[in-house]
Amino acid sequence: MTEQVRLSIIPSVDLVLGLSALEGVLQNLGREPVKIAVRNEIQKLRIELSGQTGGSTDETREQLADRIAEAVLHTLKSASAPLLRPVFNLTGTVIHTNLGRSRLPDEAVAAMATAAGEAVDLEFNLESGSRGDRDSQLEKLLCELTGAEAATVVNNNAAAVVLSLNTLAQDREVLISRGELVEIGGAFRIPEVMVSAGCRLKEVGTTNRTHARDYESGLSERAALIMKVHTSNYRIQGFTAAVSESELASIAEAAGIPLISDLGSGSLVDLSRFGLPAEPTVRATIESGADVVTFSGDKLLGGPQSGIIVGRADLIARIKSNPLKRAMRVDKTILAALLAVLQLHRDPEILKTRLPLLVDLCRSEDDIRLAVERVLPVVREALGSAFEASCIACKSQIGSGALPMEMIPSYALAIRPAMGGGEAQLSELTARLRSLEKPVIGRLSDGVLLLDLRCLRDEQGFCEQLSQV
Ligand SMILES: *Cc1c(COP(=O)(O)O)cnc(C)c1O
């Protein structure tokens, strides 16, 4: 067969588009995306049939058309699956950055959906009928919850830090302890953030010990700001010294410059009231004299991705009028969710029952152990004799750098290969769990797969899926 003859058998785009197999997708997706997919498949076939080695085929034109239609359906199906798939987070890390951090409370999800689907009074004052400020409602709530004079919000805490530094210390020096030059993960490293914000880093003290006199001797007329960074993802232990916020506040005040504190997780409520490890609250940081405080909306606050800046009214006003603020502002759906989450924070008892983050963190060991015991028989049955499953005590962590040393006792399903099995078998199992309709994500620890059930809400859905493993 000559190449020309081989290629002449390739069906036309219109022939394939006319097949009844494609009727459904044509109706759902419209003609254009289906046509593109058909063209791509035809192109693949052309390459297949025109290869140097002369790939030939005994298929008829009609058979080839059917083959193309089938391939088109397959690609369109995987392409039209939602891009963000829900998963079971059984990693034991409650605020898991790679899994989207905090799950939002129902109130926030509903508020987001409304804001997404409707016109809203985002920057419109309904009383006066004139233009309003998109931060005004949020500011009122944040001031009430933190005791600060003013507040604003941007896309995430990294943006909050960059914007604050750029506004308050561009081309000038920012004093910071050598013990606080942290890397948060990703590309967020304090020395580099300083540079991108246009500030000069002035390191003071040492890695393990920094004293008040170090800050004082580091001050000069070039200094614009003293910064404190909450070392959220690690801890220096042993022979250490750091200067408290209140002492730093008086040093800054005497020098006539502001003190900024990057809290990272920043909780609005004292977590110890829920029996959780204590983390500095935003209110306490403001009370100890910080002029500006930045923190994440989706770490211990349990809200949507956002970065919150609270503090002195004159400084917040400058931050809000920085042109960069416009490049970092949050959209209406985020604002709606954040407002709903902050609203819940007004009453810690309500918060405890409604905020998924706190519900997960406060779940009792007994409750989790009972859940493990309930699903254990289902897991054993699904895995068969190749694996051994048991219930073991384990430790969950809060995650996202919050309280890195504080682990919370929990229970997990522990799955190991039965006698004779090895690591390969276990990694095959984890791959199969990841390929489920709602993927199950656990963690491997010393040759054992741990599924920490602290964050498992849909026990039934989890069990029903297991039969497909
Ligand atoms: C997490 C964290 C950040 C970055 O916050 P994002 O909301 O992830 O942008 C900055 N500083 C500290 C101390 C943090 O812990």
mmCIF file of N, CA and C in Angstrom, residues 18-133:
data_model
loop_
_atom_site.group_PDB
_atom_site.id
_atom_site.type_symbol
_atom_site.label_atom_id
_atom_site.label_comp_id
_atom_site.label_asym_id
_atom_site.label_seq_id
_atom_site.Cartn_x
_atom_site.Cartn_y
_atom_site.Cartn_z
ATOM 1 N N GLY A 18 -20.566 13.314 12.637
ATOM 2 C CA GLY A 18 -21.924 12.867 12.345
ATOM 3 C C GLY A 18 -22.295 11.567 13.052
ATOM 4 N N LEU A 19 -21.336 10.915 13.695
ATOM 5 C CA LEU A 19 -21.628 9.627 14.341
ATOM 6 C C LEU A 19 -22.536 9.810 15.551
ATOM 7 N N SER A 20 -23.435 8.848 15.724
ATOM 8 C CA SER A 20 -24.389 8.992 16.832
ATOM 9 C C SER A 20 -23.667 8.910 18.187
ATOM 10 N N ALA A 21 -22.496 8.262 18.223
ATOM 11 C CA ALA A 21 -21.763 8.138 19.487
ATOM 12 C C ALA A 21 -21.406 9.512 20.069
ATOM 13 N N LEU A 22 -21.262 10.492 19.177
ATOM 14 C CA LEU A 22 -20.831 11.813 19.660
ATOM 15 C C LEU A 22 -21.996 12.772 19.914
ATOM 16 N N GLU A 23 -23.208 12.301 19.650
ATOM 17 C CA GLU A 23 -24.380 13.173 19.817
ATOM 18 C C GLU A 23 -24.428 13.826 21.203
ATOM 19 N N GLY A 24 -24.245 12.984 22.225
ATOM 20 C CA GLY A 24 -24.346 13.466 23.609
ATOM 21 C C GLY A 24 -23.358 14.578 23.911
ATOM 22 N N VAL A 25 -22.081 14.343 23.591
ATOM 23 C CA VAL A 25 -21.078 15.367 23.927
ATOM 24 C C VAL A 25 -21.267 16.626 23.093
ATOM 25 N N LEU A 26 -21.732 16.444 21.856
ATOM 26 C CA LEU A 26 -21.975 17.634 21.025
ATOM 27 C C LEU A 26 -23.032 18.514 21.677
ATOM 28 N N GLN A 27 -24.048 17.857 22.238
ATOM 29 C CA GLN A 27 -25.121 18.598 22.877
ATOM 30 C C GLN A 27 -24.626 19.293 24.162
ATOM 31 N N ASN A 28 -23.809 18.561 24.935
ATOM 32 C CA ASN A 28 -23.345 19.099 26.223
ATOM 33 C C ASN A 28 -22.264 20.155 26.099
ATOM 34 N N LEU A 29 -21.296 19.894 25.219
ATOM 35 C CA LEU A 29 -20.117 20.769 25.188
ATOM 36 C C LEU A 29 -20.160 21.780 24.048
ATOM 37 N N GLY A 30 -21.009 21.538 23.053
ATOM 38 C CA GLY A 30 -21.004 22.408 21.883
ATOM 39 C C GLY A 30 -20.063 21.843 20.830
ATOM 40 N N ARG A 31 -20.201 22.328 19.558
ATOM 41 C CA ARG A 31 -19.504 21.729 18.434
ATOM 42 C C ARG A 31 -17.987 21.954 18.483
ATOM 43 N N GLU A 32 -17.584 23.153 18.916
ATOM 44 C CA GLU A 32 -16.173 23.544 18.769
ATOM 45 C C GLU A 32 -15.205 22.638 19.548
ATOM 46 N N PRO A 33 -15.414 22.429 20.859
ATOM 47 C CA PRO A 33 -14.454 21.583 21.591
ATOM 48 C C PRO A 33 -14.418 20.151 21.063
ATOM 49 N N VAL A 34 -15.570 19.641 20.576
ATOM 50 C CA VAL A 34 -15.600 18.269 20.063
ATOM 51 C C VAL A 34 -14.826 18.210 18.740
ATOM 52 N N LYS A 35 -15.016 19.240 17.925
ATOM 53 C CA LYS A 35 -14.323 19.292 16.629
ATOM 54 C C LYS A 35 -12.805 19.309 16.840
ATOM 55 N N ILE A 36 -12.366 20.108 17.826
ATOM 56 C CA ILE A 36 -10.923 20.169 18.108
ATOM 57 C C ILE A 36 -10.409 18.791 18.503
ATOM 58 N N ALA A 37 -11.178 18.096 19.349
ATOM 59 C CA ALA A 37 -10.751 16.768 19.796
ATOM 60 C C ALA A 37 -10.715 15.788 18.625
ATOM 61 N N VAL A 38 -11.696 15.888 17.729
ATOM 62 C CA VAL A 38 -11.727 14.987 16.569
ATOM 63 C C VAL A 38 -10.507 15.247 15.681
ATOM 64 N N ARG A 39 -10.226 16.532 15.439
ATOM 65 C CA ARG A 39 -9.050 16.876 14.613
ATOM 66 C C ARG A 39 -7.777 16.310 15.211
ATOM 67 N N ASN A 40 -7.657 16.434 16.542
ATOM 68 C CA ASN A 40 -6.449 15.916 17.199
ATOM 69 C C ASN A 40 -6.311 14.415 16.983
ATOM 70 N N GLU A 41 -7.421 13.701 17.102
ATOM 71 C CA GLU A 41 -7.362 12.244 16.943
ATOM 72 C C GLU A 41 -7.054 11.863 15.496
ATOM 73 N N ILE A 42 -7.623 12.630 14.562
ATOM 74 C CA ILE A 42 -7.354 12.352 13.146
ATOM 75 C C ILE A 42 -5.874 12.578 12.845
ATOM 76 N N GLN A 43 -5.346 13.633 13.434
ATOM 77 C CA GLN A 43 -3.927 13.928 13.251
ATOM 78 C C GLN A 43 -3.060 12.781 13.775
ATOM 79 N N LYS A 44 -3.449 12.237 14.942
ATOM 80 C CA LYS A 44 -2.693 11.108 15.508
ATOM 81 C C LYS A 44 -2.732 9.912 14.558
ATOM 82 N N LEU A 45 -3.905 9.684 14.000
ATOM 83 C CA LEU A 45 -4.069 8.541 13.099
ATOM 84 C C LEU A 45 -3.213 8.739 11.841
ATOM 85 N N ARG A 46 -3.181 9.998 11.373
ATOM 86 C CA ARG A 46 -2.392 10.289 10.172
ATOM 87 C C ARG A 46 -0.920 9.975 10.424
ATOM 88 N N ILE A 47 -0.450 10.360 11.610
ATOM 89 C CA ILE A 47 0.952 10.082 11.949
ATOM 90 C C ILE A 47 1.178 8.576 12.016
ATOM 91 N N GLU A 48 0.201 7.883 12.619
ATOM 92 C CA GLU A 48 0.307 6.434 12.757
ATOM 93 C C GLU A 48 0.425 5.769 11.381
ATOM 94 N N LEU A 49 -0.375 6.251 10.434
ATOM 95 C CA LEU A 49 -0.411 5.591 9.120
ATOM 96 C C LEU A 49 0.656 6.072 8.154
ATOM 97 N N SER A 50 1.316 7.201 8.498
ATOM 98 C CA SER A 50 2.307 7.696 7.550
ATOM 99 C C SER A 50 3.724 7.471 8.039
ATOM 100 N N GLY A 51 3.849 6.661 9.091
ATOM 101 C CA GLY A 51 5.176 6.418 9.657
ATOM 102 C C GLY A 51 6.116 5.825 8.616
ATOM 103 N N GLN A 52 7.411 6.057 8.825
ATOM 104 C CA GLN A 52 8.452 5.522 7.936
ATOM 105 C C GLN A 52 8.258 4.019 7.760
ATOM 106 N N THR A 53 7.906 3.371 8.874
ATOM 107 C CA THR A 53 7.749 1.927 8.833
ATOM 108 C C THR A 53 6.448 1.536 8.147
ATOM 109 N N GLY A 54 5.671 2.564 7.802
ATOM 110 C CA GLY A 54 4.445 2.313 7.072
ATOM 111 C C GLY A 54 3.414 1.543 7.842
ATOM 112 N N GLY A 55 3.025 2.089 9.002
ATOM 113 C CA GLY A 55 1.984 1.439 9.796
ATOM 114 C C GLY A 55 0.734 1.290 8.943
ATOM 115 N N SER A 56 0.318 0.090 8.700
ATOM 116 C CA SER A 56 -0.867 -0.076 7.853
ATOM 117 C C SER A 56 -2.036 -0.536 8.716
ATOM 118 N N THR A 57 -3.195 -0.587 8.116
ATOM 119 C CA THR A 57 -4.374 -0.996 8.867
ATOM 120 C C THR A 57 -5.312 -1.785 7.974
ATOM 121 N N ASP A 58 -5.999 -2.756 8.574
ATOM 122 C CA ASP A 58 -7.007 -3.467 7.773
ATOM 123 C C ASP A 58 -8.385 -2.908 8.070
ATOM 124 N N GLU A 59 -8.421 -1.847 8.900
ATOM 125 C CA GLU A 59 -9.726 -1.299 9.260
ATOM 126 C C GLU A 59 -10.331 -0.527 8.097
ATOM 127 N N THR A 60 -11.643 -0.530 8.049
ATOM 128 C CA THR A 60 -12.338 0.279 7.038
ATOM 129 C C THR A 60 -12.422 1.708 7.541
ATOM 130 N N ARG A 61 -12.837 2.605 6.644
ATOM 131 C CA ARG A 61 -12.982 4.001 7.035
ATOM 132 C C ARG A 61 -13.990 4.124 8.195
ATOM 133 N N GLU A 62 -15.064 3.347 8.117
ATOM 134 C CA GLU A 62 -16.095 3.413 9.161
ATOM 135 C C GLU A 62 -15.542 2.938 10.504
ATOM 136 N N GLN A 63 -14.751 1.888 10.446
ATOM 137 C CA GLN A 63 -14.164 1.374 11.691
ATOM 138 C C GLN A 63 -13.207 2.396 12.293
ATOM 139 N N LEU A 64 -12.431 3.043 11.404
ATOM 140 C CA LEU A 64 -11.510 4.072 11.896
ATOM 141 C C LEU A 64 -12.285 5.229 12.532
ATOM 142 N N ALA A 65 -13.414 5.587 11.902
ATOM 143 C CA ALA A 65 -14.232 6.672 12.438
ATOM 144 C C ALA A 65 -14.736 6.310 13.840
ATOM 145 N N ASP A 66 -15.156 5.062 13.997
ATOM 146 C CA ASP A 66 -15.618 4.619 15.319
ATOM 147 C C ASP A 66 -14.484 4.692 16.333
ATOM 148 N N ARG A 67 -13.312 4.265 15.888
ATOM 149 C CA ARG A 67 -12.148 4.282 16.790
ATOM 150 C C ARG A 67 -11.849 5.727 17.227
ATOM 151 N N ILE A 68 -11.913 6.654 16.277
ATOM 152 C CA ILE A 68 -11.647 8.062 16.600
ATOM 153 C C ILE A 68 -12.694 8.589 17.578
ATOM 154 N N ALA A 69 -13.955 8.244 17.313
ATOM 155 C CA ALA A 69 -15.029 8.733 18.196
ATOM 156 C C ALA A 69 -14.814 8.232 19.625
ATOM 157 N N GLU A 70 -14.389 6.998 19.735
ATOM 158 C CA GLU A 70 -14.169 6.417 21.065
ATOM 159 C C GLU A 70 -13.050 7.166 21.801
ATOM 160 N N ALA A 71 -11.969 7.435 21.055
ATOM 161 C CA ALA A 71 -10.844 8.154 21.653
ATOM 162 C C ALA A 71 -11.267 9.570 22.062
ATOM 163 N N VAL A 72 -12.088 10.186 21.214
ATOM 164 C CA VAL A 72 -12.564 11.539 21.515
ATOM 165 C C VAL A 72 -13.381 11.535 22.803
ATOM 166 N N LEU A 73 -14.277 10.552 22.932
ATOM 167 C CA LEU A 73 -15.096 10.466 24.145
ATOM 168 C C LEU A 73 -14.216 10.316 25.374
ATOM 169 N N HIS A 74 -13.175 9.508 25.218
ATOM 170 C CA HIS A 74 -12.271 9.274 26.348
ATOM 171 C C HIS A 74 -11.557 10.556 26.771
ATOM 172 N N THR A 75 -10.976 11.262 25.791
ATOM 173 C CA THR A 75 -10.263 12.501 26.162
ATOM 174 C C THR A 75 -11.213 13.547 26.715
ATOM 175 N N LEU A 76 -12.387 13.663 26.092
ATOM 176 C CA LEU A 76 -13.322 14.690 26.571
ATOM 177 C C LEU A 76 -13.791 14.361 27.983
ATOM 178 N N LYS A 77 -13.918 13.073 28.281
ATOM 179 C CA LYS A 77 -14.389 12.683 29.608
ATOM 180 C C LYS A 77 -13.347 13.069 30.667
ATOM 181 N N SER A 78 -12.078 12.748 30.388
ATOM 182 C CA SER A 78 -11.085 13.088 31.415
ATOM 183 C C SER A 78 -10.846 14.592 31.479
ATOM 184 N N ALA A 79 -11.028 15.278 30.330
ATOM 185 C CA ALA A 79 -10.803 16.722 30.346
ATOM 186 C C ALA A 79 -11.940 17.466 31.026
ATOM 187 N N SER A 80 -13.154 16.877 31.000
ATOM 188 C CA SER A 80 -14.267 17.629 31.569
ATOM 189 C C SER A 80 -14.500 17.291 33.039
ATOM 190 N N ALA A 81 -13.681 16.369 33.586
ATOM 191 C CA ALA A 81 -13.789 16.101 35.017
ATOM 192 C C ALA A 81 -13.397 17.378 35.753
ATOM 193 N N PRO A 82 -14.009 17.661 36.911
ATOM 194 C CA PRO A 82 -13.665 18.890 37.623
ATOM 195 C C PRO A 82 -12.159 18.909 37.914
ATOM 196 N N LEU A 83 -11.584 20.075 37.833
ATOM 197 C CA LEU A 83 -10.134 20.162 38.004
ATOM 198 C C LEU A 83 -9.720 19.913 39.444
ATOM 199 N N LEU A 84 -10.533 20.367 40.401
ATOM 200 C CA LEU A 84 -10.192 20.147 41.798
ATOM 201 C C LEU A 84 -11.091 19.045 42.326
ATOM 202 N N ARG A 85 -10.496 17.912 42.628
ATOM 203 C CA ARG A 85 -11.311 16.778 43.086
ATOM 204 C C ARG A 85 -11.289 16.675 44.588
ATOM 205 N N PRO A 86 -12.445 16.423 45.193
ATOM 206 C CA PRO A 86 -12.451 16.206 46.636
ATOM 207 C C PRO A 86 -11.678 14.936 46.982
ATOM 208 N N VAL A 87 -10.964 14.970 48.072
ATOM 209 C CA VAL A 87 -10.211 13.790 48.529
ATOM 210 C C VAL A 87 -10.501 13.573 50.010
ATOM 211 N N PHE A 88 -10.212 12.368 50.479
ATOM 212 C CA PHE A 88 -10.244 12.098 51.914
ATOM 213 C C PHE A 88 -8.872 12.447 52.482
ATOM 214 N N ASN A 89 -8.828 13.445 53.340
ATOM 215 C CA ASN A 89 -7.556 13.799 53.976
ATOM 216 C C ASN A 89 -7.374 12.960 55.231
ATOM 217 N N LEU A 90 -6.665 11.832 55.074
ATOM 218 C CA LEU A 90 -6.408 10.968 56.229
ATOM 219 C C LEU A 90 -4.916 10.994 56.568
ATOM 220 N N THR A 91 -4.297 12.133 56.251
ATOM 221 C CA THR A 91 -2.862 12.272 56.483
ATOM 222 C C THR A 91 -2.547 12.522 57.949
ATOM 223 N N GLY A 92 -3.539 12.979 58.696
ATOM 224 C CA GLY A 92 -3.271 13.333 60.095
ATOM 225 C C GLY A 92 -2.842 14.785 60.231
ATOM 226 N N THR A 93 -2.661 15.473 59.106
ATOM 227 C CA THR A 93 -2.364 16.910 59.146
ATOM 228 C C THR A 93 -3.666 17.641 58.850
ATOM 229 N N VAL A 94 -4.156 18.374 59.835
ATOM 230 C CA VAL A 94 -5.505 18.932 59.701
ATOM 231 C C VAL A 94 -5.516 20.115 58.722
ATOM 232 N N ILE A 95 -4.560 21.045 58.886
ATOM 233 C CA ILE A 95 -4.481 22.159 57.915
ATOM 234 C C ILE A 95 -3.386 21.776 56.918
ATOM 235 N N HIS A 96 -3.777 21.077 55.855
ATOM 236 C CA HIS A 96 -2.793 20.555 54.902
ATOM 237 C C HIS A 96 -2.746 21.479 53.691
ATOM 238 N N THR A 97 -1.629 22.193 53.529
ATOM 239 C CA THR A 97 -1.553 23.187 52.454
ATOM 240 C C THR A 97 -1.780 22.545 51.087
ATOM 241 N N ASN A 98 -1.198 21.354 50.859
ATOM 242 C CA ASN A 98 -1.348 20.714 49.545
ATOM 243 C C ASN A 98 -2.771 20.213 49.306
ATOM 244 N N LEU A 99 -3.541 20.077 50.366
ATOM 245 C CA LEU A 99 -4.926 19.617 50.217
ATOM 246 C C LEU A 99 -5.912 20.764 50.461
ATOM 247 N N GLY A 100 -5.417 22.000 50.316
ATOM 248 C CA GLY A 100 -6.332 23.141 50.351
ATOM 249 C C GLY A 100 -6.582 23.759 51.716
ATOM 250 N N ARG A 101 -5.738 23.409 52.697
ATOM 251 C CA ARG A 101 -5.884 23.977 54.049
ATOM 252 C C ARG A 101 -7.296 23.777 54.615
ATOM 253 N N SER A 102 -7.862 24.843 55.212
ATOM 254 C CA SER A 102 -9.087 24.651 55.997
ATOM 255 C C SER A 102 -10.321 24.372 55.131
ATOM 256 N N ARG A 103 -11.153 23.463 55.633
ATOM 257 C CA ARG A 103 -12.479 23.295 55.031
ATOM 258 C C ARG A 103 -13.355 24.390 55.620
ATOM 259 N N LEU A 104 -14.187 24.998 54.792
ATOM 260 C CA LEU A 104 -14.981 26.120 55.288
ATOM 261 C C LEU A 104 -16.274 25.651 55.940
ATOM 262 N N PRO A 105 -16.767 26.411 56.901
ATOM 263 C CA PRO A 105 -18.071 26.087 57.488
ATOM 264 C C PRO A 105 -19.196 26.302 56.469
ATOM 265 N N ASP A 106 -20.315 25.625 56.684
ATOM 266 C CA ASP A 106 -21.448 25.715 55.746
ATOM 267 C C ASP A 106 -21.865 27.159 55.485
ATOM 268 N N GLU A 107 -21.869 27.969 56.546
ATOM 269 C CA GLU A 107 -22.266 29.379 56.413
ATOM 270 C C GLU A 107 -21.398 30.077 55.374
ATOM 271 N N ALA A 108 -20.100 29.773 55.417
ATOM 272 C CA ALA A 108 -19.163 30.445 54.517
ATOM 273 C C ALA A 108 -19.337 29.947 53.091
ATOM 274 N N VAL A 109 -19.576 28.644 52.948
ATOM 275 C CA VAL A 109 -19.772 28.081 51.607
ATOM 276 C C VAL A 109 -21.015 28.704 50.969
ATOM 277 N N ALA A 110 -22.084 28.840 51.780
ATOM 278 C CA ALA A 110 -23.321 29.426 51.260
ATOM 279 C C ALA A 110 -23.098 30.889 50.883
ATOM 280 N N ALA A 111 -22.385 31.611 51.734
ATOM 281 C CA ALA A 111 -22.133 33.032 51.458
ATOM 282 C C ALA A 111 -21.314 33.193 50.179
ATOM 283 N N MET A 112 -20.361 32.282 49.989
ATOM 284 C CA MET A 112 -19.524 32.317 48.794
ATOM 285 C C MET A 112 -20.350 32.083 47.542
ATOM 286 N N ALA A 113 -21.248 31.094 47.638
ATOM 287 C CA ALA A 113 -22.074 30.753 46.472
ATOM 288 C C ALA A 113 -22.980 31.926 46.106
ATOM 289 N N THR A 114 -23.556 32.569 47.109
ATOM 290 C CA THR A 114 -24.419 33.720 46.836
ATOM 291 C C THR A 114 -23.622 34.825 46.158
ATOM 292 N N ALA A 115 -22.473 35.137 46.732
ATOM 293 C CA ALA A 115 -21.658 36.218 46.167
ATOM 294 C C ALA A 115 -21.204 35.878 44.753
ATOM 295 N N ALA A 116 -20.983 34.573 44.510
ATOM 296 C CA ALA A 116 -20.510 34.180 43.180
ATOM 297 C C ALA A 116 -21.606 34.337 42.136
ATOM 298 N N GLY A 117 -22.838 34.010 42.539
ATOM 299 C CA GLY A 117 -23.906 33.958 41.548
ATOM 300 C C GLY A 117 -24.738 35.221 41.421
ATOM 301 N N GLU A 118 -24.506 36.199 42.276
ATOM 302 C CA GLU A 118 -25.361 37.394 42.258
ATOM 303 C C GLU A 118 -24.522 38.669 42.276
ATOM 304 N N ALA A 119 -25.189 39.760 41.902
ATOM 305 C CA ALA A 119 -24.570 41.063 42.125
ATOM 306 C C ALA A 119 -24.682 41.344 43.617
ATOM 307 N N VAL A 120 -23.646 41.893 44.238
ATOM 308 C CA VAL A 120 -23.669 42.141 45.685
ATOM 309 C C VAL A 120 -23.176 43.560 45.993
ATOM 310 N N ASP A 121 -23.456 44.020 47.205
ATOM 311 C CA ASP A 121 -23.065 45.386 47.585
ATOM 312 C C ASP A 121 -21.611 45.440 48.033
ATOM 313 N N LEU A 122 -20.731 44.976 47.157
ATOM 314 C CA LEU A 122 -19.316 44.863 47.501
ATOM 315 C C LEU A 122 -18.690 46.229 47.781
ATOM 316 N N GLU A 123 -18.893 47.151 46.859
ATOM 317 C CA GLU A 123 -18.336 48.502 47.014
ATOM 318 C C GLU A 123 -19.463 49.497 46.795
ATOM 319 N N PHE A 124 -20.583 49.218 47.414
ATOM 320 C CA PHE A 124 -21.749 50.057 47.201
ATOM 321 C C PHE A 124 -22.442 50.264 48.537
ATOM 322 N N ASN A 125 -22.605 51.507 48.924
ATOM 323 C CA ASN A 125 -23.255 51.812 50.187
ATOM 324 C C ASN A 125 -24.767 51.867 49.979
ATOM 325 N N LEU A 126 -25.463 50.884 50.541
ATOM 326 C CA LEU A 126 -26.905 50.775 50.286
ATOM 327 C C LEU A 126 -27.695 51.904 50.953
ATOM 328 N N GLU A 127 -27.140 52.523 51.998
ATOM 329 C CA GLU A 127 -27.852 53.622 52.660
ATOM 330 C C GLU A 127 -27.790 54.892 51.842
ATOM 331 N N SER A 128 -26.591 55.241 51.407
ATOM 332 C CA SER A 128 -26.443 56.523 50.703
ATOM 333 C C SER A 128 -26.615 56.365 49.194
ATOM 334 N N GLY A 129 -26.513 55.127 48.716
ATOM 335 C CA GLY A 129 -26.620 54.919 47.283
ATOM 336 C C GLY A 129 -25.357 55.307 46.533
ATOM 337 N N SER A 130 -24.275 55.563 47.271
ATOM 338 C CA SER A 130 -23.038 55.940 46.591
ATOM 339 C C SER A 130 -22.001 54.834 46.752
ATOM 340 N N ARG A 131 -20.848 55.082 46.175
ATOM 341 C CA ARG A 131 -19.780 54.106 46.204
ATOM 342 C C ARG A 131 -19.338 53.830 47.642
ATOM 343 N N GLY A 132 -19.114 52.564 47.971
ATOM 344 C CA GLY A 132 -18.667 52.214 49.316
ATOM 345 C C GLY A 132 -17.276 51.620 49.313
ATOM 346 N N ASP A 133 -16.821 51.182 50.491
ATOM 347 C CA ASP A 133 -15.483 50.630 50.637
ATOM 348 C C ASP A 133 -15.607 49.123 50.850
#
